[in-house]
Amino acid sequence: MSVTYLEAIREAQAYLLEHDSRVYIYGQDVGAFGGAFKATKHLANRFPGRVIDAPISEDAMIGSAVGAAIEGMRPIIEIQFADFSTVGLNQVVNQAATLFWRTETPCPITLRLPSGGTSGGGPFHSQCLESIYAHFPGLVVCTPATVEDAYSMLIESVTLDDPVIFCEHKYLYYHLKAESLPKDALPLGKARIARAGRDCTVVTYSAMLHECLEAAEEMSAEGIELEVVDLRTVKPLDTDTIIASVARTGRLLCAAEGWPWGGVNAEVISRVVAEGFNLLDAPPQRINAKDTPIPYHPKLWSVHRPAAASIMAAVRNVLRS
Amino acid sequence: MNPILDKARVIKAYRWMLMARLLDERLAQLYRAGRIFGGVFLGKGQEALSVSMGMVLNRQDVYAPLIRDGAGRLAFGESALDALRTCMGSPMGPMRGRDGNVHRGRPKEGYLPMISHLGASISVVNGALMAKRMKGEKKFVGIASIGDGATSTGAFHEAINQAAIEKLPLVLVVANNQYAYSTPTSSQFACQSLSQKAIGYGVSDHEVDGTSLTDCLKTMQDATDRARQGEGPQLVIANLLRLCGHGEHDDAHYITPELKASSVGADCLKLAENTLQSDYHISKESLEIWKEETVLEINQSIEQVQREGAPDPYHHSWKSLISRELCEHS
């Protein structure tokens, strides 16, 4: 028996609904239909009145989650595509993210953002917005890369008393599989060494983890060993784990699917340069998507985002300098 | 007689209006004396409508006031002391110097703190009402207060539609005060009356003379009763005029003399005093005594706030999350 990344998200929600009467799910088509990606399939039936269809009103969906959280509930808001969350950005960054700071009132809401590119997704169904949300104080931003993390991090996110942006990657939904659901997990805020290696640290997260691991396997055949760090949460950033890895390898490449300007890669490099400059044997580098909207045609898309081949080229660049 | 209009309640409402007006006047003085950080935003001319919201709510209800709701806040349970603490940045107030002036509330008590983005509070009230329903509470309502300007926002549209779909006990009160900052209603909406919007959303509507305390009390009581009884969202349009600038920095030169002279331009506080004397046999002397008592309470509160001092930036908790272990260094 195996479980996919998407099934892990569904099972995590079923577990939460089962064990915590404060939890409910609100989003477009999440009820009887089971969600655009079927992340809530059968849940409306199993938990009557707690898996609620929403109108196409991201602002009101997220605003209402803040109000429900004030009343002690723990809403999970499914945004149909991460791209549409910008319609409700105001409620996230000005209501949810400021509530505790302003009033000492907890705001335990979880926004599930189906993120990232898939073939044919195009400009408005492919975005990675974790860097935008990480910019604002008052939010935790999760970017699980594995089936196990999709499950355990979602449960921990909903259990947390703070607002969480849960960026789940659509590319991983169906083809990423694990043997079973995890029994235990690293806590939120801790990065993981996904692969140990001595030659270069590659810091990454979400779907890019698998491109980086593929690159690492290919380069291993040439005798180059990459150490791959899976950030798991981009906010907070586990700077200690990153710096410790750079201390071992002396070199750093950051790989992310989001756009290059600012963002997670820039933040990681900034911290490593500021806190671990003397550990570096070469200038740190980054690889991001191209600085254009995300293209529709699979051939264009395949070079728009980083992939194993372009990551290997970027690593070679770091190793050469 | 409608119980909301019994003598004790009307007197109570009037006294909150009076306190809101006198508090506003003191805040304007403090602002000019440089004792307030940032701006000061007054509710002059809107006290009758505002107080009526606070008067018809109970402890288990939800209230999201806006900038000109000093009277409603007091009637809902806020003290003049807390209002002054927030305006003067006291660390003892509900916002502890982290937010100021009209951005104050106690969410755990159903008193929601506004953000500056208009229309954004409505869906928050909706969510609180959805939660109460899920928790099995009964006979609760929520009031969201906005102005004519907020009816142009996407947030207003999404939230009133959401409340209608969910049949929530939301009372959405629009102070149609003729201007959003300096923008007249002719540049804000093209329908004949804002109450026409109700039909498009499938909600009930009420229109009221916002200068009349007794009319506002009756209408707010009727609207909240209907919402409590399960009749769904109620849209209340109150026609009145803001008798001041947007803030104390604004001389409101754009308000036309015709509007000031028209019926919406009447001062609700003066009209309420007239009603108290003519219909409730309150003497001029009583009105004077109430005024003196209120001034005294405000002055004592100001003195207390001044003694409370300022927040200490070097011993402040700069943490934006409850989960301290997840806070980034700052």
XYZ file of C-alpha atoms in Angstrom:
651
model
C 0.000 0.000 0.000
C 1.281 3.464 -0.824
C 0.063 6.981 -0.194
C 0.431 10.023 -2.450
C 1.261 13.591 -1.419
C -2.348 14.569 -2.162
C -3.745 11.651 -0.156
C -1.507 12.635 2.737
C -3.071 16.108 2.694
C -6.540 14.588 2.627
C -5.692 12.159 5.445
C -4.221 14.974 7.544
C -7.451 16.931 7.175
C -9.542 13.876 8.025
C -7.399 13.343 11.122
C -7.832 16.983 12.167
C -11.599 16.967 11.608
C -11.844 13.726 13.549
C -9.773 14.827 16.530
C -10.562 18.530 16.881
C -14.138 19.812 16.810
C -12.807 23.362 16.242
C -11.516 22.446 12.787
C -13.549 23.083 9.643
C -12.689 23.426 5.951
C -13.959 26.294 3.806
C -13.201 26.741 0.128
C -14.544 26.658 -3.373
C -15.954 23.269 -4.437
C -14.594 21.542 -1.312
C -17.942 20.059 -0.230
C -19.749 17.283 -2.112
C -17.468 17.797 -5.125
C -14.377 17.127 -3.006
C -12.248 20.035 -4.224
C -10.652 20.899 -7.561
C -7.832 18.439 -6.802
C -9.940 16.106 -4.623
C -8.024 17.059 -1.495
C -11.302 16.983 0.441
C -12.913 13.992 -1.303
C -15.567 12.321 0.902
C -14.795 14.644 3.823
C -18.095 16.553 3.542
C -19.925 13.257 3.889
C -17.884 12.071 6.831
C -18.040 15.419 8.650
C -21.409 17.019 7.933
C -21.522 20.801 8.219
C -17.752 21.092 8.600
C -16.600 21.052 4.985
C -18.247 24.115 3.535
C -18.478 25.371 -0.041
C -17.521 29.023 -0.421
C -18.475 31.544 -3.098
C -15.668 32.839 -5.329
C -14.677 35.389 -2.737
C -11.143 34.891 -1.498
C -11.219 38.104 0.514
C -14.389 37.109 2.347
C -13.227 33.510 2.776
C -10.035 34.553 4.521
C -11.688 37.411 6.434
C -14.284 35.012 7.763
C -11.552 32.603 8.841
C -10.045 35.376 10.970
C -13.435 36.013 12.592
C -13.956 32.316 13.262
C -10.456 32.021 14.728
C -11.246 34.893 17.104
C -14.224 32.808 18.215
C -11.922 29.876 18.943
C -12.261 27.840 15.750
C -9.387 26.481 13.642
C -10.392 26.999 10.022
C -8.572 25.447 7.086
C -9.119 27.593 4.005
C -8.519 25.869 0.701
C -7.618 28.448 -1.934
C -8.272 26.688 -5.228
C -4.945 27.791 -6.714
C -2.243 29.697 -4.824
C -2.436 32.287 -7.609
C -5.936 33.321 -6.479
C -4.807 34.028 -2.928
C -3.693 37.488 -4.032
C -7.390 38.431 -4.231
C -7.522 37.863 -0.471
C -4.027 39.172 0.300
C -5.358 42.063 2.362
C -7.098 39.776 4.821
C -3.979 37.622 5.195
C -1.387 40.292 5.699
C -3.439 42.986 7.430
C -5.967 41.035 9.494
C -4.585 37.558 10.160
C -0.910 38.480 10.371
C -1.423 41.526 12.612
C -4.084 40.240 15.005
C -1.830 38.726 17.655
C 0.674 41.566 17.577
C -2.066 44.155 17.916
C -4.385 42.463 20.391
C -2.736 39.334 21.881
C -5.585 37.325 20.365
C -4.534 34.091 18.635
C -5.343 33.700 14.933
C -5.010 29.958 14.274
C -5.949 29.793 10.614
C -4.329 27.624 7.933
C -4.435 28.647 4.300
C -3.785 25.773 1.929
C -2.278 27.112 -1.293
C -1.984 24.584 -4.144
C 1.201 26.049 -5.568
C 3.707 25.754 -8.332
C 3.886 24.767 -11.926
C 2.495 21.777 -13.729
C 2.640 21.174 -17.450
C 0.165 23.471 -19.209
C -0.648 25.454 -16.067
C 0.289 28.807 -17.554
C 0.591 32.233 -15.912
C -2.323 32.021 -13.466
C -2.352 28.421 -12.243
C 1.340 27.907 -11.498
C 2.587 30.536 -9.106
C 4.835 30.049 -6.081
C 3.976 32.837 -3.657
C 5.819 31.729 -0.507
C 8.283 34.614 -0.757
C 5.465 37.174 -0.804
C 3.904 35.761 2.359
C 7.253 35.247 4.088
C 7.878 38.963 3.706
C 5.102 39.866 6.134
C 5.603 39.518 9.884
C 3.090 37.362 11.722
C 2.898 34.387 9.368
C 4.447 30.922 9.299
C 5.103 29.696 5.747
C 5.356 25.959 5.086
C 6.641 24.375 1.875
C 6.535 20.588 2.309
C 8.494 18.541 -0.227
C 7.639 15.012 0.856
C 4.525 12.949 1.485
C 5.512 12.606 5.130
C 5.926 16.359 5.560
C 2.693 17.126 3.703
C 0.911 15.046 6.331
C 2.721 15.944 9.522
C 3.286 19.611 8.728
C -0.373 20.165 7.863
C -1.421 18.651 11.169
C 1.117 20.765 13.021
C 0.063 23.896 11.097
C -3.566 23.570 12.126
C -2.535 22.821 15.700
C -0.450 25.998 15.846
C -1.940 29.139 17.428
C -0.565 31.313 14.597
C -1.660 31.833 10.987
C 0.035 29.458 8.571
C 0.443 29.671 4.809
C 0.682 26.050 3.699
C 2.199 25.942 0.193
C 1.524 22.436 -1.100
C 2.978 21.696 -4.522
C 0.586 20.539 -7.246
C 3.376 18.838 -9.201
C 3.840 16.462 -6.279
C 0.150 15.707 -5.750
C -0.129 12.534 -7.762
C 3.328 11.212 -8.529
C 5.027 11.568 -5.198
C 4.373 8.446 -3.136
C 5.424 7.040 0.234
C 4.969 3.618 1.763
C 2.852 4.895 4.623
C 1.936 7.940 6.678
C 4.607 9.024 9.154
C 4.517 8.193 12.859
C 6.724 11.100 13.900
C 8.230 14.163 12.294
C 10.612 17.052 12.658
C 8.913 20.113 14.145
C 7.998 23.159 12.041
C 10.931 25.498 11.618
C 13.543 22.740 11.284
C 15.234 22.032 7.983
C 16.337 18.533 7.019
C 19.454 17.216 5.359
C 17.794 15.299 2.533
C 21.120 14.020 1.201
C 24.573 14.269 2.691
C 27.547 15.328 0.564
C 30.903 17.065 0.858
C 31.270 19.241 -2.248
C 28.455 21.767 -2.345
C 25.385 22.605 -0.279
C 22.158 22.943 -2.264
C 19.406 24.647 -0.279
C 15.950 24.034 -1.679
C 12.327 23.224 -0.799
C 9.059 21.929 -2.195
C 9.067 20.363 -5.681
C 12.591 21.629 -6.379
C 13.886 19.186 -3.761
C 13.291 16.346 -6.197
C 15.034 18.128 -9.064
C 17.989 18.764 -6.764
C 18.097 15.133 -5.621
C 18.049 13.994 -9.238
C 20.889 16.378 -10.015
C 22.792 15.064 -6.987
C 22.426 11.446 -8.139
C 23.709 12.267 -11.624
C 26.649 14.256 -10.307
C 27.492 11.535 -7.832
C 28.311 9.314 -10.810
C 31.042 11.870 -11.650
C 32.293 11.856 -8.082
C 30.661 15.158 -7.077
C 28.687 14.847 -3.858
C 25.975 17.443 -3.181
C 24.506 18.038 0.259
C 20.826 18.827 -0.235
C 19.023 20.804 2.460
C 15.215 20.726 2.417
C 14.056 23.894 4.182
C 10.535 22.515 4.946
C 9.458 25.927 6.267
C 10.705 29.041 4.499
C 9.534 31.124 7.443
C 11.055 30.685 9.873
C 14.257 29.811 8.047
C 16.455 27.265 9.815
C 19.627 29.292 9.401
C 21.599 27.044 11.775
C 21.137 23.927 9.648
C 22.056 25.867 6.500
C 25.197 27.375 8.012
C 26.254 24.028 9.452
C 25.992 22.485 6.004
C 27.933 25.310 4.379
C 30.586 24.831 7.052
C 30.985 21.258 5.777
C 30.992 22.019 2.048
C 32.244 25.612 1.713
C 29.912 26.179 -1.231
C 26.272 27.102 -1.666
C 23.648 26.979 -4.363
C 20.027 27.933 -3.620
C 17.344 26.465 -5.865
C 13.731 27.662 -5.851
C 10.855 27.670 -8.305
C 9.747 31.201 -7.382
C 10.878 34.330 -9.170
C 14.407 35.647 -8.617
C 13.946 39.184 -7.246
C 14.133 39.080 -3.472
C 12.615 35.902 -2.171
C 13.735 32.807 -0.310
C 16.971 32.233 -2.266
C 18.018 35.835 -1.767
C 17.252 35.608 1.950
C 19.256 32.398 2.405
C 22.256 33.821 0.577
C 22.033 37.047 2.530
C 22.121 35.168 5.818
C 24.947 32.851 4.811
C 27.028 35.802 3.630
C 26.289 37.792 6.778
C 26.704 34.980 9.301
C 28.992 32.507 7.566
C 31.103 34.517 5.117
C 34.316 32.922 6.304
C 32.923 29.455 5.645
C 32.548 30.141 1.937
C 35.173 29.022 -0.581
C 33.250 30.518 -3.503
C 30.528 33.114 -4.066
C 27.113 31.599 -3.320
C 24.777 31.282 -6.287
C 21.072 30.901 -6.837
C 18.801 29.465 -9.469
C 15.190 30.548 -9.830
C 12.463 30.560 -12.415
C 12.938 33.104 -15.180
C 11.756 36.635 -14.444
C 8.683 36.375 -16.673
C 5.147 35.125 -16.090
C 4.932 31.339 -16.194
C 4.535 30.037 -19.766
C 1.788 27.737 -20.960
C 3.539 25.527 -23.508
C 5.323 22.560 -21.883
C 8.485 23.213 -23.902
C 8.670 26.810 -22.680
C 7.725 25.802 -19.159
C 10.416 23.128 -19.001
C 13.148 25.757 -19.229
C 11.296 28.477 -17.323
C 11.622 26.700 -14.007
C 14.819 25.176 -12.630
C 15.198 21.464 -13.342
C 17.874 18.825 -12.720
C 19.878 19.813 -15.827
C 19.951 23.548 -15.101
C 20.633 22.874 -11.428
C 23.664 20.760 -12.408
C 24.917 23.581 -14.592
C 24.500 25.998 -11.716
C 26.376 23.653 -9.364
C 29.250 23.408 -11.820
C 29.375 27.173 -11.878
C 29.687 27.251 -8.082
C 32.348 24.521 -8.124
C 34.383 26.308 -10.822
C 34.690 29.573 -8.946
C -44.289 52.225 23.526
C -41.342 50.439 21.900
C -39.181 49.297 24.851
C -36.043 50.640 23.185
C -37.601 54.100 23.608
C -38.259 53.888 27.328
C -36.921 56.799 29.292
C -34.017 55.069 31.011
C -32.651 53.657 27.762
C -32.948 56.879 25.819
C -31.190 58.733 28.623
C -28.464 56.113 28.649
C -28.055 56.429 24.884
C -27.937 60.199 25.088
C -25.300 60.116 27.807
C -23.033 57.878 25.705
C -23.543 60.283 22.786
C -22.618 63.173 25.022
C -19.524 61.422 26.276
C -18.475 60.556 22.723
C -18.905 64.187 21.653
C -17.030 65.613 24.633
C -14.319 62.987 24.294
C -13.928 63.955 20.631
C -13.619 67.609 21.588
C -10.909 66.806 24.128
C -9.100 64.597 21.608
C -9.137 67.474 19.108
C -7.623 69.746 21.794
C -4.983 67.161 22.674
C -4.205 66.754 18.976
C -3.664 70.481 18.547
C -1.502 70.464 21.659
C 0.670 67.742 20.115
C -0.322 65.148 22.706
C -1.617 62.612 20.171
C 0.582 60.545 17.860
C -0.761 60.413 14.317
C -4.230 61.601 13.483
C -7.497 62.192 15.263
C -10.744 61.122 13.661
C -14.002 62.348 15.100
C -17.566 61.089 14.958
C -19.352 64.433 15.158
C -22.810 64.158 13.630
C -22.862 60.353 13.711
C -23.379 59.748 17.423
C -27.118 58.932 17.216
C -26.577 56.167 14.702
C -23.424 54.915 16.362
C -24.822 54.754 19.883
C -27.856 52.871 18.597
C -25.604 50.036 17.453
C -24.043 49.652 20.879
C -27.432 49.971 22.592
C -29.034 47.020 20.792
C -26.134 44.596 21.221
C -25.670 42.105 24.047
C -22.498 40.712 25.564
C -22.466 37.595 23.361
C -22.795 39.652 20.176
C -20.075 40.857 17.832
C -19.382 44.487 16.986
C -16.996 45.829 14.365
C -17.126 49.616 14.697
C -15.426 52.039 12.334
C -13.727 55.414 12.677
C -16.745 57.479 13.707
C -18.164 55.066 16.252
C -16.935 56.482 19.537
C -20.516 56.473 20.853
C -21.211 52.904 19.770
C -17.981 51.677 21.313
C -18.887 53.248 24.666
C -22.387 51.791 24.558
C -20.956 48.354 23.715
C -18.778 48.500 26.818
C -15.560 50.325 26.048
C -14.442 52.800 28.687
C -13.440 56.382 27.939
C -10.183 55.411 29.629
C -9.421 52.701 27.048
C -10.270 55.084 24.204
C -7.875 57.697 25.585
C -5.197 55.106 26.323
C -5.188 54.018 22.703
C -5.191 57.570 21.322
C -2.385 58.629 23.664
C -0.387 55.398 23.267
C -0.536 54.162 26.850
C 1.033 50.726 27.461
C -1.955 49.939 29.694
C -4.545 50.200 26.911
C -5.839 47.316 24.827
C -3.394 48.120 22.002
C -0.402 48.907 24.295
C 0.993 51.554 21.960
C 1.189 49.032 19.118
C -1.780 50.542 17.346
C -3.535 53.833 17.867
C -6.552 56.091 17.662
C -9.593 54.321 16.198
C -7.751 51.022 15.678
C -8.688 49.451 18.942
C -10.758 46.602 20.252
C -10.900 43.544 22.464
C -11.523 40.692 20.041
C -12.038 38.068 22.740
C -14.979 40.161 23.991
C -16.585 40.402 20.555
C -15.263 43.930 20.059
C -13.283 43.768 16.822
C -10.381 46.140 16.154
C -10.714 47.787 12.761
C -7.909 47.882 10.228
C -7.681 50.870 7.885
C -8.754 48.941 4.811
C -12.429 49.718 4.347
C -14.979 46.951 4.105
C -12.443 44.471 5.483
C -14.217 43.973 8.835
C -17.481 42.707 7.406
C -16.283 39.227 6.523
C -14.505 38.985 9.868
C -17.877 39.513 11.554
C -19.325 36.892 9.199
C -16.716 34.382 10.305
C -17.372 35.066 13.973
C -21.084 34.469 13.323
C -20.368 31.246 11.409
C -18.263 30.077 14.339
C -20.973 30.871 16.873
C -23.435 28.897 14.799
C -21.044 25.933 14.593
C -20.577 26.109 18.363
C -24.334 25.908 18.825
C -24.865 29.406 20.232
C -28.302 30.940 19.729
C -29.851 34.390 19.288
C -26.616 36.222 18.585
C -26.045 38.970 16.019
C -23.091 40.844 14.629
C -22.979 44.464 13.561
C -20.454 45.732 11.048
C -20.293 49.501 10.695
C -19.133 51.137 7.481
C -19.541 54.392 5.556
C -20.794 55.122 2.059
C -17.216 54.912 0.753
C -16.789 51.294 1.818
C -19.777 50.233 -0.288
C -17.516 50.683 -3.323
C -15.001 48.076 -2.185
C -14.718 44.504 -3.349
C -14.570 43.444 0.287
C -18.060 44.895 0.860
C -19.455 43.008 -2.116
C -17.842 39.706 -1.193
C -18.845 39.939 2.448
C -22.497 40.974 2.097
C -22.934 38.277 -0.528
C -21.251 35.745 1.755
C -23.532 36.718 4.640
C -26.573 36.347 2.403
C -25.541 32.890 1.178
C -24.868 31.722 4.740
C -28.023 33.474 6.049
C -25.968 35.003 8.831
C -27.409 37.285 11.527
C -25.350 40.197 10.205
C -26.557 43.769 10.528
C -24.525 45.854 8.110
C -24.867 49.524 8.973
C -23.898 52.172 6.440
C -23.424 55.705 7.714
C -24.211 57.509 4.477
C -22.421 60.644 5.636
C -22.223 62.185 2.156
C -18.429 62.184 1.811
C -15.656 59.629 1.804
C -12.818 61.932 2.849
C -13.517 64.639 0.226
C -15.313 62.449 -2.334
C -19.057 63.130 -2.568
C -21.512 60.267 -2.939
C -22.038 61.226 -6.609
C -18.545 59.909 -7.256
C -19.104 56.865 -5.056
C -22.283 55.231 -6.343
C -24.861 55.758 -9.076
C -27.931 54.084 -7.610
C -30.692 56.270 -6.249
C -30.287 55.027 -2.702
C -27.745 52.670 -1.197
C -30.630 50.611 0.180
C -31.302 49.505 -3.421
C -28.190 47.382 -3.175
C -29.995 45.075 -0.734
C -32.241 43.555 -3.390
C -29.271 42.511 -5.501
C -27.805 40.578 -2.603
C -31.096 39.144 -1.405
C -30.972 40.829 2.005
C -33.476 43.004 3.871
C -33.026 46.756 3.902
C -33.809 49.597 6.272
C -33.383 53.305 5.711
C -33.293 55.750 8.585
C -32.810 59.419 9.380
C -29.382 59.257 10.984
C -29.852 62.549 12.804
C -32.720 61.249 14.953
C -31.733 59.250 18.023
C -35.178 57.723 18.488
C -35.454 56.752 14.812
C -31.986 55.204 14.883
C -32.778 53.265 18.068
C -36.030 51.949 16.599
C -34.461 50.954 13.301
C -31.432 49.307 14.869
C -33.663 47.404 17.297
C -35.889 46.234 14.457
C -32.951 45.197 12.270
C -31.152 43.299 15.051
C -34.398 41.636 16.186
C -34.976 40.354 12.657
C -31.401 39.102 12.398
C -31.650 37.398 15.806
C -34.867 35.699 14.744
C -33.178 34.122 11.742
C -34.327 36.452 8.985
C -30.770 36.760 7.628
C -28.610 39.805 6.948
C -30.050 43.300 7.330
C -28.671 46.305 5.486
C -29.264 49.578 7.321
C -28.692 52.857 5.491
C -28.565 55.916 7.724
C -28.584 59.308 6.053
C -26.625 61.966 7.863
C -23.726 64.391 7.445
C -20.247 64.232 8.897
C -20.078 67.481 10.896
C -16.287 67.618 10.805
C -13.408 66.833 8.482
C -12.220 63.333 7.711
C -9.688 63.920 10.482
C -8.646 66.925 12.490
C -6.108 67.789 9.777
C -8.973 68.343 7.309
C -11.035 71.565 7.400
C -13.791 69.996 5.265
C -14.085 73.110 3.064
C -15.585 70.880 0.358
C -18.835 70.253 2.257
C -21.395 72.435 0.498
C -23.477 75.046 2.395
C -26.620 73.509 0.870
C -25.870 70.161 2.494
C -25.068 71.768 5.828
C -28.397 73.602 5.707
C -30.371 70.532 4.638
C -32.056 68.051 6.977
C -29.077 65.653 6.967
C -26.932 68.506 8.254
C -28.737 68.716 11.606
C -26.724 67.983 14.733
C -28.037 64.722 16.201
C -26.841 65.620 19.697
C -28.814 68.882 19.757
C -31.874 67.124 18.324
C -31.577 64.447 21.019
C -31.424 67.139 23.703
C -34.577 68.697 22.279
C -36.321 65.322 22.290
C -35.253 64.618 25.867
C -36.700 67.920 26.994
C -39.920 67.790 24.980
C -40.822 64.082 25.039
C -39.087 62.832 28.195
C -39.398 65.905 30.419
C -35.696 66.185 31.137
C -34.784 69.586 32.494
C -32.062 71.847 31.166
C -30.416 71.610 34.572
C -30.165 67.825 34.301
C -28.518 68.158 30.907
C -26.012 70.595 32.398
C -25.227 68.287 35.322
C -24.696 65.320 33.000
C -22.327 67.401 30.940
C -20.311 68.417 34.001
C -20.130 64.823 35.247
C -18.942 63.642 31.838
C -16.266 66.329 31.553
C -15.016 65.346 34.997
C -14.775 61.665 34.093
C -12.910 62.467 30.878
C -10.480 64.769 32.670
C -9.782 62.140 35.322
C -9.161 59.568 32.605
C -6.738 61.869 30.802
C -4.833 62.440 34.029
C -4.634 58.699 34.606
C -3.395 58.032 31.072
C -0.744 60.706 31.476
C 0.458 58.958 34.638
C 0.654 55.625 32.814
C 3.511 56.852 30.628
C 4.766 55.410 27.360
C 5.726 51.923 26.200
C 9.427 51.115 26.618
C 10.911 50.148 23.227
C 13.930 48.478 24.855
C 11.894 46.169 27.044
C 9.224 45.466 24.482
C 8.448 41.981 23.193
C 9.168 42.237 19.480
C 7.494 38.939 18.654
C 4.797 38.742 16.019
C 3.869 35.098 16.674
C 2.479 33.320 19.718
C 4.794 30.422 18.897
C 7.928 32.156 20.129
C 10.165 29.346 18.919
C 9.023 30.097 15.359
C 9.779 33.833 15.493
C 12.540 35.056 13.242
C 15.238 37.107 14.969
C 14.393 40.808 15.177
